[in-house]
Amino acid sequence: MAGRIRQADVDEVKARTNIADIIGERVALKSAGVGSMKGLCPFHDERSPSFNVRPQAGFYHCFGCGESGDVYSFLRAMDHVSFTEAVERLAARIGYTLHYEDGGAAPEHSGRARLYAANAAAAEFFRGQLTSSEADIARRFLGQRGFDAGAAAHFGVGYAPKGWSSMHSALRSQGFSDEELSSAGLVSQGQRGVYDRFRGRAVWPIRDVTGQVIGFGARKLFDDDQGPKYLNTPETTIYKKAQVLYGLDLAKRDISREHRVVVVEGYTDVMACHLAGITTAVATCGTAFGSDHITVLRRVMGDDSTAGEVVFTFDPDAAGQKAALRAFADAKRFNAQTYVATGPEGLDPCDLRLARGDGAVRALVETKVPMVEFVLDQRISGFDLASVEGRVGALRAAAPVVAELRDRLLQPEYVRVLARRLGMDTEDVRREVDRAGRGGGVTRREAGAEPGPKPAPGVDPGMRVGIAELPRTPEAGLERDALMGVLQFGHRLDPALIERALEPPFRHPALDAVRIAVRGAADRKRPGWAIDAIDSVREPYRTLGAEMLAGDFPALSDDAAVASAGDLLRRLVMRALDREKAEMLGAIQRVPADSEEGRGIRIRLRELDAQRRTIADEA
């Protein structure tokens, strides 16, 4: 039986893995200084990015909630896998063969890993079935919507046979148990045993942001199918429909690059958009667009400014209008600007592409209107604007929409827009908007700037000591910056200089706790040494060490940073020499000049001056 993975392999896999690539599959990362990247934290909801990644150190830290660690801890936290599974997953990714110690504990394999494997096997089965004679109806269904074999292959579309146990038998032969298939949502339980959940349907694999299959959406094809038009995987350990967006695995890179996402209503709409060149399209999976979807998209977009765009496509019918109003309630959580695009004659992107071509789909997105205007039009559409009573009623219905706008610069503009829509005096509209805003006590105009972010759930700021808690003195600043330089670039610094600079104690207990841990590191040339050093910092000062490792070191390049870190260390050495010299000068005043002690002090003073000159020459 295989035992524990050899530590040398654990270290080698981590050293060969770029942590920014792994985290970047879930979070849009931007350069944030020399050797540092930044994005929105995946562990708590935030508006401004405080999640720092330092690829060279293989380390991440959130300055908001305090979460930090290496690539293994990231995978364990995000994907809920065991340590062994995290190592095995990364090893498979880079093609590295792991070795196990005999007699050690057997590798842990959580049920989640088996669910991923079962879904991957099912996706392969369904893809293979699309070429069968029985699947002719599925191929015709796709073809009638403008999708050829290449499009089906690109999106992984497959076919579920009509038989009650075709998929079940195929996966059982691959070693999956009924319990595993049931937990994955692939089979259902009946009086006579388990049977395939998806039968006689076109099937779309639903993948998470990393590209792993976590569930399926299936469209019925046969008239005798008594089930719903679309049938999705039920909620499972790995499939949470409120957090899943179909097509995000294919769209994430372009979403991150373009800071734009197009939210459509179905699988075929996503396919049509991508094939038409709108490669940032995604869709919800059998549920309304909600706050969890926003959280996922903001992290992928890097939504830290108002430069981004979120475009919703809704049918112009009553259901579409209701969906738009529901989306508007949540869309205020985006920093990006939100828009609505409706197709001509009520055509969705799939039908529009089929009827008018790829250019029409691209034009649909480009002719978007701000969501605020769309919602205002919906609010006033039921009133007779030719009558005084109708205009007043419309104003009362629409004013709260303007009052709730987060951007205070947009509010007066939309006051004027609403006044034009209603044919009313701008000042009357402004007063009604202010009155609507006072529903919570004060208007946004009176309240001023938006309140700052709340602390992340479960975080007690009083239990953490970070950079912000350090005294604002030149001495503390020197010690802080020198420690940052060693943590981030210690592998390129002179070990003897580090040892000499960090030998004297620091006055601030937090900085001294980090100094002790950094000085005690055995091998600063070894990848990951700084993370181990941070782990050894005594509480409550570990957060300070993590912030120093992940923070922005002021320099324009790696070489400049190394030079600056060296200068800081020499300043620490010089400070220690100056302190000792001051002590010697004080002591020499208290002893006879011709005494043995006096001669010893004078010799030490000459040595200190020589050492100072040597340090100065090295600078």
Coordinates of C-alpha atoms in Angstrom, one line a residue:
M1 CA 0.0 0.0 0.0
A2 CA 1.3 3.4 -0.9
G3 CA 2.3 5.5 2.1
R4 CA 3.0 9.2 2.6
I5 CA 4.4 11.3 -0.2
R6 CA 8.1 11.8 0.2
Q7 CA 8.9 15.3 1.5
A8 CA 11.4 15.9 -1.2
D9 CA 8.7 15.4 -3.8
V10 CA 6.3 17.7 -1.9
D11 CA 9.0 20.4 -1.9
E12 CA 9.9 19.8 -5.6
V13 CA 6.2 20.0 -6.8
K14 CA 5.7 23.3 -4.9
A15 CA 9.0 24.7 -6.3
R16 CA 8.0 23.9 -9.9
T17 CA 4.5 25.3 -9.5
N18 CA 3.8 29.0 -10.1
I19 CA 1.3 29.9 -7.4
A20 CA 0.1 32.8 -9.5
D21 CA -1.1 30.4 -12.2
I22 CA -3.1 28.4 -9.7
I23 CA -4.7 31.4 -8.0
G24 CA -5.1 33.2 -11.3
E25 CA -7.6 30.5 -12.4
R26 CA -9.9 31.9 -9.8
V27 CA -8.8 35.4 -9.2
A28 CA -7.8 38.1 -11.7
L29 CA -4.4 39.2 -10.6
K30 CA -2.6 42.4 -11.6
S31 CA 1.0 43.5 -11.1
A32 CA 1.4 45.3 -7.8
G33 CA 5.0 46.2 -7.6
V34 CA 8.2 44.2 -7.9
G35 CA 7.5 40.5 -7.6
S36 CA 4.0 41.1 -6.3
M37 CA 0.5 40.6 -7.7
K38 CA -2.9 41.7 -6.3
G39 CA -6.6 40.8 -6.7
L40 CA -9.9 40.5 -4.9
C41 CA -9.7 38.1 -2.0
P42 CA -11.4 34.7 -2.7
F43 CA -11.9 34.1 1.0
H44 CA -14.1 37.1 1.8
D45 CA -16.1 39.6 -0.1
E46 CA -14.4 43.0 -0.7
R47 CA -14.6 46.0 -3.0
S48 CA -11.0 47.0 -3.2
P49 CA -8.3 44.3 -3.7
S50 CA -6.3 43.5 -0.6
F51 CA -5.2 39.9 -1.6
N52 CA -1.5 39.8 -2.4
V53 CA 0.3 37.0 -4.2
R54 CA 4.1 36.8 -4.3
P55 CA 5.0 34.1 -6.9
Q56 CA 8.7 34.1 -6.2
A57 CA 8.0 33.1 -2.6
G58 CA 5.0 30.9 -3.4
F59 CA 3.0 32.8 -0.9
Y60 CA -0.4 34.7 -0.7
H61 CA -1.8 36.9 2.0
C62 CA -5.0 38.9 2.4
F63 CA -4.5 42.2 4.2
G64 CA -8.3 42.3 4.8
C65 CA -9.1 39.0 6.4
G66 CA -5.6 37.7 7.2
E67 CA -5.8 34.5 5.2
S68 CA -2.4 33.4 4.0
G69 CA -0.4 30.3 3.0
D70 CA 1.2 28.4 0.1
V71 CA -0.2 26.8 -3.0
Y72 CA -1.2 23.7 -1.1
S73 CA -3.1 25.6 1.6
F74 CA -4.8 27.6 -1.2
L75 CA -6.1 24.4 -2.9
R76 CA -7.1 22.8 0.3
A77 CA -9.1 25.9 1.3
M78 CA -10.7 26.5 -2.1
D79 CA -11.4 23.0 -3.3
H80 CA -11.7 21.3 0.1
V81 CA -9.2 18.6 -0.8
S82 CA -6.7 16.8 1.5
F83 CA -3.1 17.7 1.6
T84 CA -2.2 14.6 -0.3
E85 CA -4.8 15.3 -3.0
A86 CA -3.5 18.9 -3.4
V87 CA 0.1 17.5 -4.0
E88 CA -1.2 14.8 -6.3
R89 CA -3.2 17.3 -8.3
L90 CA -0.3 19.7 -8.8
A91 CA 2.1 16.8 -9.6
A92 CA -0.3 15.6 -12.3
R93 CA -0.5 19.2 -13.7
I94 CA 3.2 19.4 -14.2
G95 CA 3.8 15.8 -15.1
Y96 CA 5.8 14.9 -12.1
T97 CA 6.0 11.3 -10.8
L98 CA 5.5 11.1 -7.0
H99 CA 7.1 8.6 -4.7
Y100 CA 5.6 7.3 -1.6
E101 CA 7.2 6.1 1.6
D102 CA 6.5 2.5 2.5
G103 CA 4.9 2.0 5.8
G104 CA 3.5 5.5 6.0
A105 CA -0.1 6.5 6.2
A106 CA -2.1 5.8 3.1
P107 CA -2.9 8.8 1.0
E108 CA -6.1 10.6 1.9
H109 CA -8.7 10.7 -0.8
S110 CA -11.8 12.7 0.0
G111 CA -15.1 11.9 -1.5
R112 CA -14.8 15.2 -3.6
A113 CA -12.0 13.7 -5.7
R114 CA -14.2 10.8 -6.6
L115 CA -17.1 13.1 -7.5
Y116 CA -14.8 15.0 -9.9
A117 CA -13.6 11.8 -11.4
A118 CA -17.1 10.4 -11.8
N119 CA -18.3 13.6 -13.5
A120 CA -15.3 13.6 -15.8
A121 CA -16.0 10.0 -16.8
A122 CA -19.6 10.8 -17.4
A123 CA -18.7 13.7 -19.6
E124 CA -16.5 11.5 -21.7
F125 CA -19.3 8.9 -21.9
F126 CA -21.8 11.4 -23.1
R127 CA -19.4 12.9 -25.7
G128 CA -18.8 9.5 -27.1
Q129 CA -22.5 8.8 -27.4
L130 CA -23.1 11.9 -29.5
T131 CA -21.7 10.0 -32.5
S132 CA -24.1 7.0 -32.1
S133 CA -27.0 6.3 -34.4
E134 CA -29.5 6.9 -31.6
A135 CA -28.0 10.4 -31.1
D136 CA -29.1 11.5 -34.6
I137 CA -31.9 13.5 -32.9
A138 CA -29.4 15.4 -30.8
R139 CA -27.1 16.1 -33.8
R140 CA -30.1 17.5 -35.7
F141 CA -31.1 19.6 -32.7
L142 CA -27.7 21.1 -32.6
G143 CA -27.5 21.6 -36.3
Q144 CA -30.8 23.3 -36.5
R145 CA -29.4 25.9 -34.0
G146 CA -26.3 26.5 -36.1
F147 CA -23.9 24.2 -34.2
D148 CA -21.7 21.8 -36.1
A149 CA -19.6 18.9 -34.8
G150 CA -16.7 21.3 -34.1
A151 CA -18.8 23.5 -31.9
A152 CA -20.2 20.5 -30.0
A153 CA -16.7 19.2 -29.4
H154 CA -15.5 22.7 -28.3
F155 CA -18.2 22.9 -25.6
G156 CA -18.1 19.2 -24.8
V157 CA -21.8 18.6 -25.8
G158 CA -22.9 15.0 -25.6
Y159 CA -25.9 12.7 -25.6
A160 CA -27.4 10.7 -22.9
P161 CA -29.0 7.4 -24.3
K162 CA -32.6 6.6 -23.6
G163 CA -31.8 3.4 -21.7
W164 CA -32.3 3.4 -18.0
S165 CA -28.8 2.3 -17.1
S166 CA -26.4 2.9 -20.0
M167 CA -24.3 5.5 -18.3
H168 CA -24.6 3.7 -14.9
S169 CA -23.3 0.4 -16.4
A170 CA -20.4 2.2 -18.2
L171 CA -19.2 4.0 -15.0
R172 CA -19.7 1.0 -12.8
S173 CA -17.3 -0.9 -15.1
Q174 CA -14.7 1.9 -14.4
G175 CA -14.9 1.2 -10.7
F176 CA -17.4 3.8 -9.5
S177 CA -19.8 2.7 -6.8
D178 CA -23.6 3.4 -6.8
E179 CA -23.0 5.6 -3.7
E180 CA -20.4 7.7 -5.6
L181 CA -22.6 8.1 -8.7
S182 CA -25.6 9.1 -6.5
S183 CA -23.5 11.6 -4.6
A184 CA -22.4 13.1 -7.9
G185 CA -26.0 13.5 -9.0
L186 CA -25.6 11.1 -12.0
V187 CA -28.1 8.5 -11.0
S188 CA -31.4 8.5 -9.1
Q189 CA -32.8 5.9 -6.7
G190 CA -36.0 4.1 -7.7
Q191 CA -37.9 1.1 -6.3
R192 CA -35.9 -1.3 -8.5
G193 CA -32.6 0.3 -7.8
V194 CA -30.6 3.2 -9.3
Y195 CA -31.1 4.5 -12.8
D196 CA -29.5 7.2 -15.0
R197 CA -30.7 10.7 -14.2
F198 CA -30.2 11.9 -17.7
R199 CA -31.9 9.9 -20.5
G200 CA -32.6 10.7 -24.1
R201 CA -31.2 14.2 -23.8
A202 CA -28.6 16.5 -25.2
V203 CA -26.1 17.1 -22.4
W204 CA -23.8 20.0 -21.7
P205 CA -21.0 19.6 -19.1
I206 CA -20.9 22.3 -16.5
R207 CA -17.4 23.1 -15.4
D208 CA -16.0 25.1 -12.5
V209 CA -13.6 28.0 -13.1
T210 CA -10.6 25.7 -13.3
G211 CA -12.2 23.5 -16.0
Q212 CA -13.2 20.5 -13.9
V213 CA -16.6 19.0 -14.7
I214 CA -18.9 19.4 -11.7
G215 CA -22.3 18.7 -13.2
F216 CA -24.5 18.7 -16.3
G217 CA -27.4 20.5 -18.0
A218 CA -29.6 18.3 -20.2
R219 CA -32.3 19.3 -22.7
K220 CA -35.1 17.0 -23.6
L221 CA -35.4 15.8 -27.2
F222 CA -38.2 13.3 -27.3
D223 CA -41.9 14.1 -27.1
D224 CA -42.6 11.2 -24.7
D225 CA -40.1 12.7 -22.2
Q226 CA -42.3 13.8 -19.3
G227 CA -39.5 15.6 -17.5
P228 CA -38.8 19.4 -17.6
K229 CA -37.4 21.0 -20.7
Y230 CA -34.0 21.4 -19.0
L231 CA -32.8 19.1 -16.3
N232 CA -29.7 20.0 -14.2
T233 CA -27.5 18.1 -11.8
P234 CA -29.0 18.4 -8.3
E235 CA -27.0 20.2 -5.5
T236 CA -24.0 18.1 -4.6
T237 CA -20.8 18.6 -2.6
I238 CA -19.1 20.1 -5.6
Y239 CA -22.1 21.5 -7.5
K240 CA -23.7 24.6 -6.0
K241 CA -25.9 26.1 -8.7
A242 CA -26.0 29.6 -7.1
Q243 CA -22.2 29.8 -7.5
V244 CA -21.8 28.2 -10.9
L245 CA -21.7 30.0 -14.3
Y246 CA -21.8 28.0 -17.5
G247 CA -18.9 28.9 -19.8
L248 CA -16.8 30.7 -17.2
D249 CA -14.0 28.2 -17.7
L250 CA -13.8 29.2 -21.4
A251 CA -14.5 32.9 -20.8
K252 CA -12.4 33.7 -17.8
R253 CA -9.2 34.8 -19.6
D254 CA -11.0 37.2 -21.9
I255 CA -13.2 38.5 -19.0
S256 CA -10.1 39.3 -17.0
R257 CA -8.4 40.9 -20.0
E258 CA -11.4 42.9 -21.3
H259 CA -13.0 43.6 -17.9
R260 CA -16.3 42.8 -19.6
V261 CA -18.8 39.9 -19.1
V262 CA -22.0 39.2 -21.0
V263 CA -24.6 37.3 -19.0
V264 CA -27.0 35.3 -21.2
E265 CA -29.8 32.9 -20.3
G266 CA -28.9 29.5 -21.6
Y267 CA -26.3 27.1 -22.8
T268 CA -27.0 27.6 -26.5
D269 CA -26.9 31.3 -26.0
V270 CA -23.4 31.0 -24.6
M271 CA -22.3 28.8 -27.5
A272 CA -23.8 31.3 -30.0
C273 CA -22.1 34.3 -28.4
H274 CA -18.7 32.6 -28.3
L275 CA -18.9 31.4 -31.9
A276 CA -19.9 35.0 -32.9
G277 CA -16.8 36.4 -31.2
I278 CA -18.4 37.4 -27.8
T279 CA -16.0 35.2 -25.8
T280 CA -16.9 36.7 -22.5
A281 CA -20.4 35.2 -22.4
V282 CA -21.6 33.1 -19.5
A283 CA -25.0 31.8 -18.2
T284 CA -26.5 30.7 -14.9
C285 CA -27.5 27.1 -14.5
G286 CA -31.1 26.7 -13.7
T287 CA -31.3 29.6 -11.3
A288 CA -31.6 33.3 -11.2
F289 CA -28.5 35.5 -11.3
G290 CA -27.6 36.3 -7.7
S291 CA -25.1 37.7 -5.3
D292 CA -22.9 34.5 -5.3
H293 CA -22.6 34.8 -9.1
I294 CA -21.5 38.5 -8.6
T295 CA -18.8 37.5 -6.2
V296 CA -17.4 34.9 -8.6
L297 CA -17.4 37.3 -11.5
R298 CA -15.9 40.2 -9.6
R299 CA -12.9 38.1 -8.7
V300 CA -12.4 37.0 -12.3
M301 CA -12.9 40.5 -13.7
G302 CA -10.6 42.1 -11.1
D303 CA -13.6 44.4 -10.5
D304 CA -11.7 47.2 -8.6
S305 CA -12.8 50.2 -10.7
T306 CA -15.7 51.5 -12.7
A307 CA -14.0 50.7 -16.0
G308 CA -15.5 47.2 -16.3
E309 CA -18.8 46.3 -18.0
V310 CA -21.4 43.7 -17.2
V311 CA -24.0 43.3 -19.9
F312 CA -27.2 41.3 -19.2
T313 CA -29.3 40.0 -22.1
F314 CA -33.0 39.5 -21.2
D315 CA -36.0 38.7 -23.2
P316 CA -38.3 41.7 -23.5
D317 CA -41.3 39.7 -22.2
A318 CA -42.7 39.9 -18.6
A319 CA -40.4 37.2 -17.4
G320 CA -37.3 38.9 -18.8
Q321 CA -38.3 42.2 -17.3
K322 CA -38.8 40.6 -13.9
A323 CA -35.3 39.0 -14.2
A324 CA -33.8 42.4 -15.1
L325 CA -35.4 44.0 -12.0
R326 CA -34.1 41.2 -9.8
A327 CA -30.6 41.5 -11.3
F328 CA -30.6 45.2 -10.8
A329 CA -31.2 44.7 -7.1
D330 CA -28.0 42.7 -6.9
A331 CA -26.0 44.4 -9.6
K332 CA -25.3 47.4 -7.3
R333 CA -22.6 45.2 -5.8
F334 CA -20.5 45.5 -8.9
N335 CA -18.0 48.2 -9.2
A336 CA -18.3 47.8 -13.0
Q337 CA -21.0 49.6 -14.9
T338 CA -24.1 47.4 -15.7
Y339 CA -26.1 47.3 -18.9
V340 CA -29.0 45.5 -20.5
A341 CA -29.1 44.3 -24.2
T342 CA -32.4 43.1 -25.7
G343 CA -32.5 41.4 -29.1
P344 CA -34.6 42.7 -32.0
E345 CA -38.1 41.1 -32.1
G346 CA -37.3 39.4 -28.8
L347 CA -34.7 37.1 -30.3
D348 CA -32.2 35.6 -27.9
P349 CA -28.5 35.3 -29.0
C350 CA -28.9 31.8 -30.3
D351 CA -32.0 32.6 -32.4
L352 CA -30.5 35.9 -33.5
R353 CA -27.3 34.3 -34.8
L354 CA -29.3 31.7 -36.6
A355 CA -31.6 34.3 -38.2
R356 CA -29.2 37.2 -38.9
G357 CA -25.6 35.9 -38.4
D358 CA -22.7 36.5 -36.1
G359 CA -22.6 40.2 -36.8
A360 CA -26.1 40.6 -35.3
V361 CA -25.0 39.0 -32.1
R362 CA -22.1 41.4 -31.8
A363 CA -24.4 44.3 -32.6
L364 CA -26.8 43.2 -29.8
V365 CA -24.1 43.6 -27.2
E366 CA -22.8 46.9 -28.6
T367 CA -26.3 48.5 -28.6
K368 CA -26.7 47.9 -24.9
V369 CA -28.3 50.5 -22.6
P370 CA -27.4 51.3 -19.0
M371 CA -29.3 49.1 -16.6
V372 CA -30.5 52.1 -14.7
E373 CA -32.3 53.5 -17.7
F374 CA -33.7 50.1 -18.5
V375 CA -35.1 49.7 -15.0
L376 CA -36.4 53.3 -15.0
D377 CA -38.3 52.6 -18.2
Q378 CA -39.8 49.4 -16.7
R379 CA -40.9 51.3 -13.6
I380 CA -42.7 54.1 -15.5
S381 CA -44.0 52.0 -18.4
G382 CA -47.3 51.2 -16.6
F383 CA -48.3 54.8 -16.0
D384 CA -50.2 57.3 -18.3
L385 CA -47.7 60.0 -18.7
A386 CA -50.2 62.2 -20.4
S387 CA -52.0 62.8 -17.1
V388 CA -50.7 64.7 -14.0
E389 CA -51.7 61.7 -11.8
G390 CA -49.8 59.3 -14.1
R391 CA -46.6 61.4 -14.1
V392 CA -46.7 61.7 -10.3
G393 CA -47.3 58.0 -9.9
A394 CA -44.4 57.2 -12.2
L395 CA -42.1 59.6 -10.4
R396 CA -42.9 57.9 -7.0
A397 CA -42.3 54.5 -8.6
A398 CA -39.0 55.5 -10.2
A399 CA -37.5 57.8 -7.6
P400 CA -36.2 55.0 -5.3
V401 CA -34.2 53.6 -8.3
V402 CA -32.2 56.8 -8.6
A403 CA -32.0 57.3 -4.8
E404 CA -30.3 54.0 -4.4
L405 CA -27.5 54.7 -6.9
R406 CA -24.1 54.0 -5.2
D407 CA -22.2 56.5 -7.4
R408 CA -23.1 60.0 -6.2
L409 CA -21.9 61.5 -9.4
L410 CA -24.5 59.5 -11.4
Q411 CA -27.4 60.4 -9.2
P412 CA -27.9 64.1 -10.4
E413 CA -27.5 63.0 -14.0
Y414 CA -30.2 60.4 -13.6
V415 CA -32.4 62.9 -11.9
R416 CA -32.3 64.9 -15.1
V417 CA -32.8 61.7 -17.2
L418 CA -35.9 60.9 -15.2
A419 CA -37.2 64.5 -15.4
R420 CA -36.9 64.3 -19.2
R421 CA -38.7 60.9 -19.3
L422 CA -41.6 62.3 -17.3
G423 CA -41.7 65.8 -18.7
M424 CA -41.4 67.2 -15.2
D425 CA -39.4 70.0 -13.5
T426 CA -35.9 68.7 -12.5
E427 CA -36.1 70.3 -9.1
D428 CA -39.4 68.5 -8.3
V429 CA -37.8 65.2 -9.4
R430 CA -34.7 65.9 -7.2
R431 CA -36.8 66.5 -4.1
E432 CA -38.7 63.3 -4.6
V433 CA -35.5 61.4 -5.1
D434 CA -34.1 62.9 -1.9
R435 CA -37.4 62.0 -0.1
A436 CA -37.1 58.4 -1.3
G437 CA -33.5 58.3 -0.1
R438 CA -34.6 59.3 3.4
G439 CA -36.4 56.0 3.8
G440 CA -33.3 54.8 5.6
G441 CA -32.9 58.0 7.7
V442 CA -30.7 60.2 5.5
T443 CA -30.1 60.6 1.8
R444 CA -26.8 59.6 0.2
R445 CA -26.3 63.3 -0.5
E446 CA -26.5 63.9 3.3
A447 CA -24.6 60.8 4.2
G448 CA -21.5 61.7 2.1
A449 CA -19.1 59.0 1.1
E450 CA -20.0 55.3 1.1
P451 CA -19.2 53.6 4.4
G452 CA -15.9 51.6 4.5
P453 CA -15.9 47.9 4.1
K454 CA -17.0 45.8 7.1
P455 CA -14.5 43.4 8.6
A456 CA -14.5 40.0 7.0
P457 CA -16.8 37.4 8.8
G458 CA -15.0 35.6 11.6
V459 CA -12.1 38.1 11.7
D460 CA -11.2 39.8 15.0
P461 CA -8.9 42.7 14.0
G462 CA -7.9 43.1 17.7
M463 CA -6.2 39.7 17.7
R464 CA -3.9 40.6 14.8
V465 CA -0.9 42.8 14.7
G466 CA 0.0 44.0 11.2
I467 CA 2.0 46.7 9.5
A468 CA -0.7 49.3 10.3
E469 CA -0.2 48.8 14.0
L470 CA 3.5 49.6 13.9
P471 CA 4.7 53.0 15.2
R472 CA 5.3 55.6 12.6
T473 CA 8.9 56.3 13.6
P474 CA 12.1 56.2 11.4
E475 CA 13.6 53.4 13.6
A476 CA 10.5 51.1 13.2
G477 CA 10.4 51.9 9.5
L478 CA 14.0 50.9 9.0
E479 CA 13.4 47.6 10.8
R480 CA 10.2 46.9 9.0
D481 CA 11.6 47.6 5.5
A482 CA 14.8 45.6 6.2
L483 CA 12.8 42.6 7.3
M484 CA 10.6 42.9 4.2
G485 CA 13.7 42.9 2.1
V486 CA 15.1 39.8 3.7
L487 CA 11.8 37.9 3.5
Q488 CA 11.3 38.7 -0.1
F489 CA 14.9 38.7 -1.5
G490 CA 16.9 36.9 1.2
H491 CA 17.9 34.2 -1.3
R492 CA 20.0 36.9 -3.1
L493 CA 21.4 38.6 -0.1
D494 CA 24.8 38.0 1.7
P495 CA 24.0 35.5 4.5
A496 CA 26.7 37.0 6.7
L497 CA 25.2 40.5 6.2
I498 CA 21.8 39.2 7.2
E499 CA 23.1 37.5 10.3
R500 CA 25.0 40.6 11.4
A501 CA 22.2 43.0 10.8
L502 CA 19.5 40.8 12.5
E503 CA 21.7 39.9 15.5
P504 CA 20.8 42.8 17.8
P505 CA 17.2 42.8 19.2
F506 CA 14.6 45.2 17.9
R507 CA 12.8 47.4 20.3
H508 CA 9.2 46.8 19.1
P509 CA 8.1 43.3 20.2
A510 CA 6.2 42.5 17.0
L511 CA 9.2 43.4 14.8
D512 CA 11.5 41.5 17.1
A513 CA 9.3 38.4 16.9
V514 CA 9.7 38.5 13.1
R515 CA 13.4 39.2 13.4
I516 CA 13.9 36.1 15.6
A517 CA 12.0 33.9 13.1
V518 CA 13.8 35.2 10.0
R519 CA 17.2 35.0 11.7
G520 CA 16.5 31.4 12.7
A521 CA 15.8 30.3 9.1
A522 CA 18.3 27.5 8.3
D523 CA 18.7 27.9 4.5
R524 CA 17.5 31.0 2.8
K525 CA 18.5 29.7 -0.6
R526 CA 15.8 27.0 -0.3
P527 CA 12.5 27.7 -2.0
G528 CA 9.8 28.3 0.5
W529 CA 12.1 29.2 3.4
A530 CA 10.3 32.5 4.0
I531 CA 6.9 30.8 4.4
D532 CA 8.4 28.4 7.0
A533 CA 9.9 31.4 8.8
I534 CA 6.6 33.1 8.9
D535 CA 4.9 30.0 10.3
S536 CA 7.4 30.0 13.2
V537 CA 6.6 33.7 14.2
R538 CA 4.9 33.6 17.6
E539 CA 1.4 34.9 17.9
P540 CA -0.1 37.4 17.8
Y541 CA 2.7 38.6 15.4
R542 CA 2.4 36.0 12.6
T543 CA 0.1 38.3 10.6
L544 CA 2.8 41.0 10.6
G545 CA 5.3 38.5 9.1
A546 CA 2.8 37.5 6.5
E547 CA 2.1 41.1 5.5
M548 CA 5.8 41.7 5.2
L549 CA 6.3 38.7 2.9
A550 CA 3.3 39.6 0.8
G551 CA 3.6 43.4 0.9
D552 CA 4.9 45.8 -1.8
F553 CA 8.6 46.4 -1.4
P554 CA 9.4 49.9 -2.9
A555 CA 11.7 49.3 -5.9
L556 CA 11.5 49.4 -9.7
S557 CA 13.1 46.0 -10.4
D558 CA 14.3 42.9 -8.7
D559 CA 17.9 44.1 -8.9
A560 CA 17.0 47.4 -7.4
A561 CA 15.1 45.7 -4.7
V562 CA 18.1 43.5 -3.8
A563 CA 20.4 46.5 -3.7
S564 CA 17.9 48.4 -1.5
A565 CA 17.5 45.5 0.9
G566 CA 21.3 45.3 1.2
D567 CA 21.5 49.0 2.0
L568 CA 18.8 48.6 4.7
L569 CA 20.7 45.8 6.3
R570 CA 23.9 47.9 6.3
R571 CA 22.0 50.7 7.9
L572 CA 21.0 48.3 10.7
V573 CA 24.6 47.2 11.1
M574 CA 25.7 50.9 11.2
R575 CA 23.0 51.7 13.7
A576 CA 24.2 48.9 16.0
L577 CA 27.8 50.2 15.6
D578 CA 26.7 53.8 16.4
R579 CA 24.9 52.6 19.5
E580 CA 27.9 50.7 20.8
K581 CA 30.2 53.7 20.0
A582 CA 27.9 56.0 22.0
E583 CA 28.1 53.5 24.9
M584 CA 31.9 53.4 24.7
L585 CA 32.2 57.2 24.6
G586 CA 30.0 57.4 27.7
A587 CA 32.0 54.7 29.5
I588 CA 35.4 56.3 28.7
Q589 CA 34.3 59.4 30.7
R590 CA 33.9 57.3 33.8
V591 CA 37.3 55.6 33.9
P592 CA 40.9 56.8 34.2
A593 CA 42.4 57.4 30.7
D594 CA 45.6 55.5 31.6
S595 CA 43.8 52.5 33.1
E596 CA 43.6 49.1 31.5
E597 CA 39.8 49.5 31.0
G598 CA 40.4 52.9 29.4
R599 CA 42.9 51.5 27.0
G600 CA 40.5 48.7 26.1
I601 CA 37.7 51.1 25.4
R602 CA 39.9 53.2 23.1
I603 CA 40.9 50.1 21.2
R604 CA 37.3 49.1 20.8
L605 CA 36.4 52.6 19.5
R606 CA 39.1 52.4 16.8
E607 CA 37.7 49.0 15.8
L608 CA 34.1 50.4 15.6
D609 CA 35.4 53.3 13.4
A610 CA 37.1 50.8 11.1
Q611 CA 34.0 48.7 10.9
R612 CA 31.9 51.8 10.1
R613 CA 34.3 52.7 7.2
T614 CA 34.1 49.2 5.9
I615 CA 30.3 49.2 5.9
A616 CA 30.3 52.7 4.3
D617 CA 32.6 51.5 1.5
E618 CA 30.3 48.5 0.8
A619 CA 27.3 50.8 0.2

